[in-house]
Tab-separated table of C-alpha atoms (C1' of nucleotides) in Angstrom:
chain	number	residue	atom	x	y	z
A	1	MET	CA	126.470	172.718	43.729
A	2	ILE	CA	124.730	171.276	46.660
A	3	LYS	CA	121.911	169.527	44.640
A	4	LYS	CA	124.273	167.636	42.621
A	5	ARG	CA	126.191	166.667	45.667
A	6	LEU	CA	123.118	165.546	47.646
A	7	SER	CA	122.164	163.406	44.583
A	8	ARG	CA	125.572	161.985	43.956
A	9	ILE	CA	125.793	160.884	47.683
A	10	TYR	CA	122.559	159.307	47.403
A	11	LYS	CA	123.490	157.344	44.351
A	12	LYS	CA	126.870	156.111	45.994
A	13	LEU	CA	124.843	155.042	49.019
A	14	TYR	CA	122.334	153.151	47.066
A	15	SER	CA	124.858	151.427	44.785
A	16	SER	CA	126.899	150.272	47.813
A	17	PHE	CA	124.017	149.390	50.192
A	18	GLY	CA	120.977	148.715	47.977
A	19	LYS	CA	117.444	149.101	49.073
A	20	GLN	CA	117.095	149.281	52.851
A	21	ARG	CA	113.090	148.399	52.778
A	22	TRP	CA	112.294	150.746	55.760
A	23	TRP	CA	110.364	150.890	57.835
A	24	PRO	CA	110.177	147.656	59.307
A	25	GLY	CA	106.641	147.182	60.245
A	26	ASP	CA	103.630	145.485	59.029
A	27	THR	CA	100.941	148.196	59.684
A	28	LYS	CA	100.756	152.014	60.190
A	29	LEU	CA	100.156	151.362	63.947
A	30	GLU	CA	103.243	149.225	64.263
A	31	VAL	CA	105.327	151.764	62.587
A	32	ILE	CA	103.936	154.588	64.889
A	33	ILE	CA	104.644	152.286	67.908
A	34	GLY	CA	108.186	151.696	66.682
A	35	ALA	CA	108.846	155.384	66.089
A	36	VAL	CA	108.213	155.816	69.666
A	37	LEU	CA	109.974	152.937	70.962
A	38	THR	CA	113.283	153.640	68.994
A	39	GLN	CA	113.746	156.912	70.630
A	40	ASN	CA	117.506	156.901	71.484
A	41	THR	CA	117.261	153.019	71.414
A	42	ALA	CA	118.939	150.306	69.183
A	43	TRP	CA	116.541	148.837	66.808
A	44	PRO	CA	116.961	145.160	68.001
A	45	ASN	CA	115.801	146.194	71.434
A	46	VAL	CA	112.530	147.651	69.596
A	47	GLU	CA	112.024	144.504	67.641
A	48	LYS	CA	111.908	142.575	70.980
A	49	SER	CA	109.263	144.962	72.266
A	50	ILE	CA	107.162	144.756	69.161
A	51	SER	CA	107.429	141.070	69.187
A	52	ASN	CA	106.012	140.949	72.793
A	53	LEU	CA	103.246	143.385	71.938
A	54	LYS	CA	102.350	140.997	68.948
A	55	LYS	CA	102.510	137.798	70.955
A	56	ALA	CA	100.073	139.588	73.535
A	57	GLY	CA	97.785	140.662	70.621
A	58	LYS	CA	98.389	144.237	71.383
A	59	ILE	CA	99.232	145.745	68.034
A	60	SER	CA	95.538	146.989	67.611
A	61	PHE	CA	94.214	150.428	68.370
A	62	LYS	CA	91.537	149.087	70.697
A	63	LYS	CA	93.572	146.457	72.436
A	64	LEU	CA	96.413	148.836	73.154
A	65	SER	CA	94.258	151.784	74.151
A	66	LYS	CA	92.589	149.528	76.760
A	67	GLU	CA	95.763	148.138	78.138
A	68	ARG	CA	97.057	149.643	81.416
A	69	MET	CA	100.290	151.795	81.347
A	70	SER	CA	101.934	149.351	83.677
A	71	GLY	CA	100.972	146.268	81.325
A	72	ILE	CA	102.356	148.481	78.269
A	73	ALA	CA	105.658	149.072	80.358
A	74	ARG	CA	106.109	145.349	80.950
A	75	LEU	CA	105.658	144.379	77.396
A	76	ILE	CA	108.090	147.078	76.078
A	77	LYS	CA	110.634	146.563	78.666
A	78	PRO	CA	113.431	145.631	76.160
A	79	ALA	CA	113.264	148.963	74.417
A	80	GLY	CA	114.334	150.910	77.754
A	81	TYR	CA	112.760	153.763	79.233
A	82	PHE	CA	109.571	151.640	79.356
A	83	ASN	CA	107.777	153.864	81.900
A	84	ILE	CA	108.200	157.009	79.952
A	85	LYS	CA	107.719	155.327	76.506
A	86	ALA	CA	104.441	153.606	77.800
A	87	LYS	CA	103.141	157.041	78.782
A	88	ARG	CA	104.044	158.440	75.393
A	89	LEU	CA	102.350	155.661	73.496
A	90	LYS	CA	99.300	156.379	75.614
A	91	ASN	CA	99.578	160.185	74.572
A	92	VAL	CA	99.683	159.097	70.951
A	93	LEU	CA	96.874	156.789	71.325
A	94	ARG	CA	94.622	159.554	73.118
A	95	PHE	CA	95.604	162.074	70.454
A	96	ILE	CA	94.566	159.680	67.624
A	97	ALA	CA	91.262	158.914	69.415
A	98	GLU	CA	90.366	162.677	70.229
A	99	SER	CA	91.516	164.230	66.905
A	100	TYR	CA	90.883	161.506	64.353
A	101	ASN	CA	88.013	159.426	65.883
A	102	SER	CA	90.622	156.682	66.433
A	103	SER	CA	91.005	156.082	62.737
A	104	LEU	CA	94.430	155.877	61.030
A	105	SER	CA	92.820	156.023	57.596
A	106	LEU	CA	91.059	159.349	58.407
A	107	MET	CA	94.554	160.480	59.874
A	108	GLN	CA	96.122	159.455	56.379
A	109	LYS	CA	93.955	162.026	54.719
A	110	ALA	CA	95.124	164.865	56.759
A	111	ASP	CA	97.475	167.669	55.259
A	112	GLY	CA	101.174	166.660	55.984
A	113	ALA	CA	102.185	170.203	57.212
A	114	SER	CA	99.213	170.600	59.701
A	115	LEU	CA	99.367	166.846	60.930
A	116	ARG	CA	103.039	167.562	61.718
A	117	GLU	CA	102.146	170.448	63.933
A	118	GLU	CA	99.629	168.341	65.733
A	119	LEU	CA	101.940	165.441	66.373
A	120	LEU	CA	104.684	167.858	67.726
A	121	GLY	CA	101.984	168.955	70.122
A	122	ILE	CA	101.888	165.583	71.778
A	123	ASN	CA	104.157	165.172	74.745
A	124	GLY	CA	106.747	162.677	73.841
A	125	VAL	CA	106.801	163.387	70.161
A	126	GLY	CA	109.482	165.620	68.880
A	127	PRO	CA	110.708	166.393	65.325
A	128	GLU	CA	112.307	163.113	64.557
A	129	THR	CA	109.375	160.901	65.816
A	130	ALA	CA	106.759	163.102	64.185
A	131	ASP	CA	108.568	162.974	60.933
A	132	SER	CA	109.287	159.317	60.968
A	133	ILE	CA	105.497	158.768	61.531
A	134	LEU	CA	104.710	161.099	58.623
A	135	LEU	CA	107.087	159.717	56.128
A	136	TYR	CA	107.103	155.942	57.171
A	137	ALA	CA	103.429	155.453	58.428
A	138	PHE	CA	101.551	157.857	56.228
A	139	GLY	CA	103.854	158.272	53.301
A	140	LYS	CA	104.125	162.126	53.351
A	141	PRO	CA	107.137	163.710	51.717
A	142	ILE	CA	109.145	164.848	54.684
A	143	PHE	CA	112.768	164.249	55.172
A	144	VAL	CA	113.825	162.625	58.473
A	145	ILE	CA	116.896	163.940	60.207
A	146	ASP	CA	118.769	162.143	62.974
A	147	SER	CA	122.078	162.324	64.873
A	148	TYR	CA	123.715	160.437	62.119
A	149	THR	CA	122.743	162.862	59.516
A	150	THR	CA	123.986	165.912	61.157
A	151	ARG	CA	127.205	163.978	62.025
A	152	ILE	CA	127.861	162.666	58.595
A	153	LEU	CA	127.027	166.069	56.749
A	154	SER	CA	129.206	167.874	59.241
A	155	ARG	CA	132.152	165.615	58.438
A	156	LEU	CA	131.393	166.180	54.884
A	157	LYS	CA	131.458	170.028	55.701
A	158	ILE	CA	128.077	170.501	54.113
A	159	LEU	CA	126.676	171.608	57.458
A	160	SER	CA	128.059	172.614	60.955
A	161	GLN	CA	127.769	170.146	63.677
A	162	ASP	CA	125.353	172.153	65.733
A	163	VAL	CA	122.705	172.895	62.941
A	164	SER	CA	119.194	172.892	64.056
A	165	TYR	CA	116.787	170.021	62.953
A	166	GLU	CA	114.792	172.340	60.965
A	167	ASP	CA	117.733	173.824	59.026
A	168	ALA	CA	119.005	170.323	58.381
A	169	GLN	CA	115.698	169.118	57.225
A	170	LYS	CA	115.463	172.271	54.895
A	171	LEU	CA	118.666	171.548	53.275
A	172	PHE	CA	117.269	168.133	52.199
A	173	MET	CA	113.804	169.376	51.179
A	174	ASP	CA	115.083	172.335	49.339
A	175	ASN	CA	117.716	170.508	47.290
A	176	LEU	CA	116.083	167.222	46.384
A	177	PRO	CA	112.729	166.314	44.666
A	178	LYS	CA	109.915	165.938	46.850
A	179	ASP	CA	109.710	162.308	46.414
A	180	VAL	CA	108.387	159.982	49.117
A	181	ARG	CA	110.581	156.928	47.793
A	182	LEU	CA	113.642	159.003	47.712
A	183	PHE	CA	113.148	160.525	51.215
A	184	ASN	CA	112.487	157.146	52.635
A	185	GLU	CA	115.438	155.389	51.039
A	186	TYR	CA	117.855	158.224	51.513
A	187	HIS	CA	117.273	158.527	55.363
A	188	ALA	CA	117.418	154.829	55.678
A	189	LEU	CA	120.809	154.650	53.742
A	190	ILE	CA	122.304	157.546	56.108
A	191	VAL	CA	121.419	155.368	59.082
A	192	LYS	CA	123.075	152.350	57.456
A	193	LEU	CA	126.166	154.442	56.714
A	194	GLY	CA	126.242	155.778	60.241
A	195	LYS	CA	125.877	152.453	61.851
A	196	ASP	CA	128.336	150.635	59.794
A	197	TYR	CA	130.928	153.474	59.338
A	198	CYS	CA	130.566	156.439	61.452
A	199	ARG	CA	129.742	155.240	64.860
A	200	LYS	CA	131.388	156.952	67.837
A	201	ASN	CA	134.077	154.422	68.680
A	202	ASN	CA	134.149	152.759	65.346
A	203	PRO	CA	134.975	155.171	62.468
A	204	ARG	CA	135.999	153.018	59.612
A	205	CYS	CA	136.105	156.173	57.292
A	206	GLN	CA	138.763	154.465	55.105
A	207	GLU	CA	136.364	152.135	53.846
A	208	CYS	CA	133.499	154.459	53.640
A	209	PRO	CA	131.532	154.365	50.378
A	210	ILE	CA	131.464	158.213	50.217
A	211	ARG	CA	135.124	158.701	51.357
A	212	ASP	CA	135.971	160.724	48.292
A	213	GLU	CA	133.192	163.234	49.109
A	214	HIS	CA	135.206	164.420	52.202
B	1	DC	C1'	134.412	147.020	82.181
B	2	DA	C1'	132.659	151.504	79.702
B	3	DC	C1'	130.112	153.329	76.276
B	4	DC	C1'	126.256	154.028	73.606
B	5	DA	C1'	121.797	153.400	70.667
B	6	DG	C1'	116.999	155.212	64.412
B	7	DG	C1'	115.158	161.337	71.345
B	8	DC	C1'	112.502	163.953	74.313
B	9	DA	C1'	110.995	166.751	78.202
B	10	DA	C1'	111.654	169.106	82.217
B	11	DG	C1'	114.703	171.883	85.153
B	12	DT	C1'	118.043	175.620	85.588
B	13	DA	C1'	120.275	180.058	84.787
C	1	DT	C1'	117.715	180.924	74.621
C	2	DA	C1'	121.128	177.543	75.846
C	3	DC	C1'	122.956	173.992	78.673
C	4	DT	C1'	122.217	169.786	81.852
C	5	DT	C1'	120.007	165.887	83.358
C	6	DG	C1'	116.702	161.732	83.886
C	7	DC	C1'	114.931	158.010	81.366
C	8	DA	C1'	116.831	152.066	81.238
C	9	DT	C1'	117.508	147.860	78.398
C	10	DG	C1'	120.779	145.182	76.006
C	11	DG	C1'	124.628	144.889	72.471
C	12	DT	C1'	129.804	145.556	71.508
DNA sequence: CACCAGGCAAGTA
DNA sequence: TACTTGCATGGT
């Protein structure tokens, strides 16, 4: 019974790791910026970039929109891929300006499913980035999938390793209550598990808190 | 030293 | 549709 299994795994992760307090970010804009900067990048490097942006006073829709691309690239350098990410941030800002009158509170009122499609239309925003923005910036009940999720679930023989993003997401959303707090915490706990126990060259599966689920 | 991280898009066949 | 490659810094 997949519903019970997913719920049991969640409880085990939560009781071993506790609340994760995601997303680390003070404002919606900061969460959105972090979602782009963390693409294929370790979080500490994102934090350095966010800190640079803060020190420069650029975590503001107006200020960041006015900033030149080379200026953004310079500030976000520690996150890697700084040229392409500067462009992606610009693309996101332009979308918000054109479709939501530069208003994140107006964007907040949008329907989750249609906003998801709009976000996916931005060059530089794929499914994980879009869903991270929806869940963690806007509190929409959408489950975020990442490489840890499919890796761990394939080890548990719940999914095959090459499952599509959409199918993995459907598994969670069809078998869990659509609860924002649950989706928020579950994804964060999976990332914690992946980082600490299931990393590629560091599989400490013997000490893994869901070892008995294998 | 090698490997990889809270992805995505563009190019190729 | 299904691979492959570029993007780039910083931690382990």
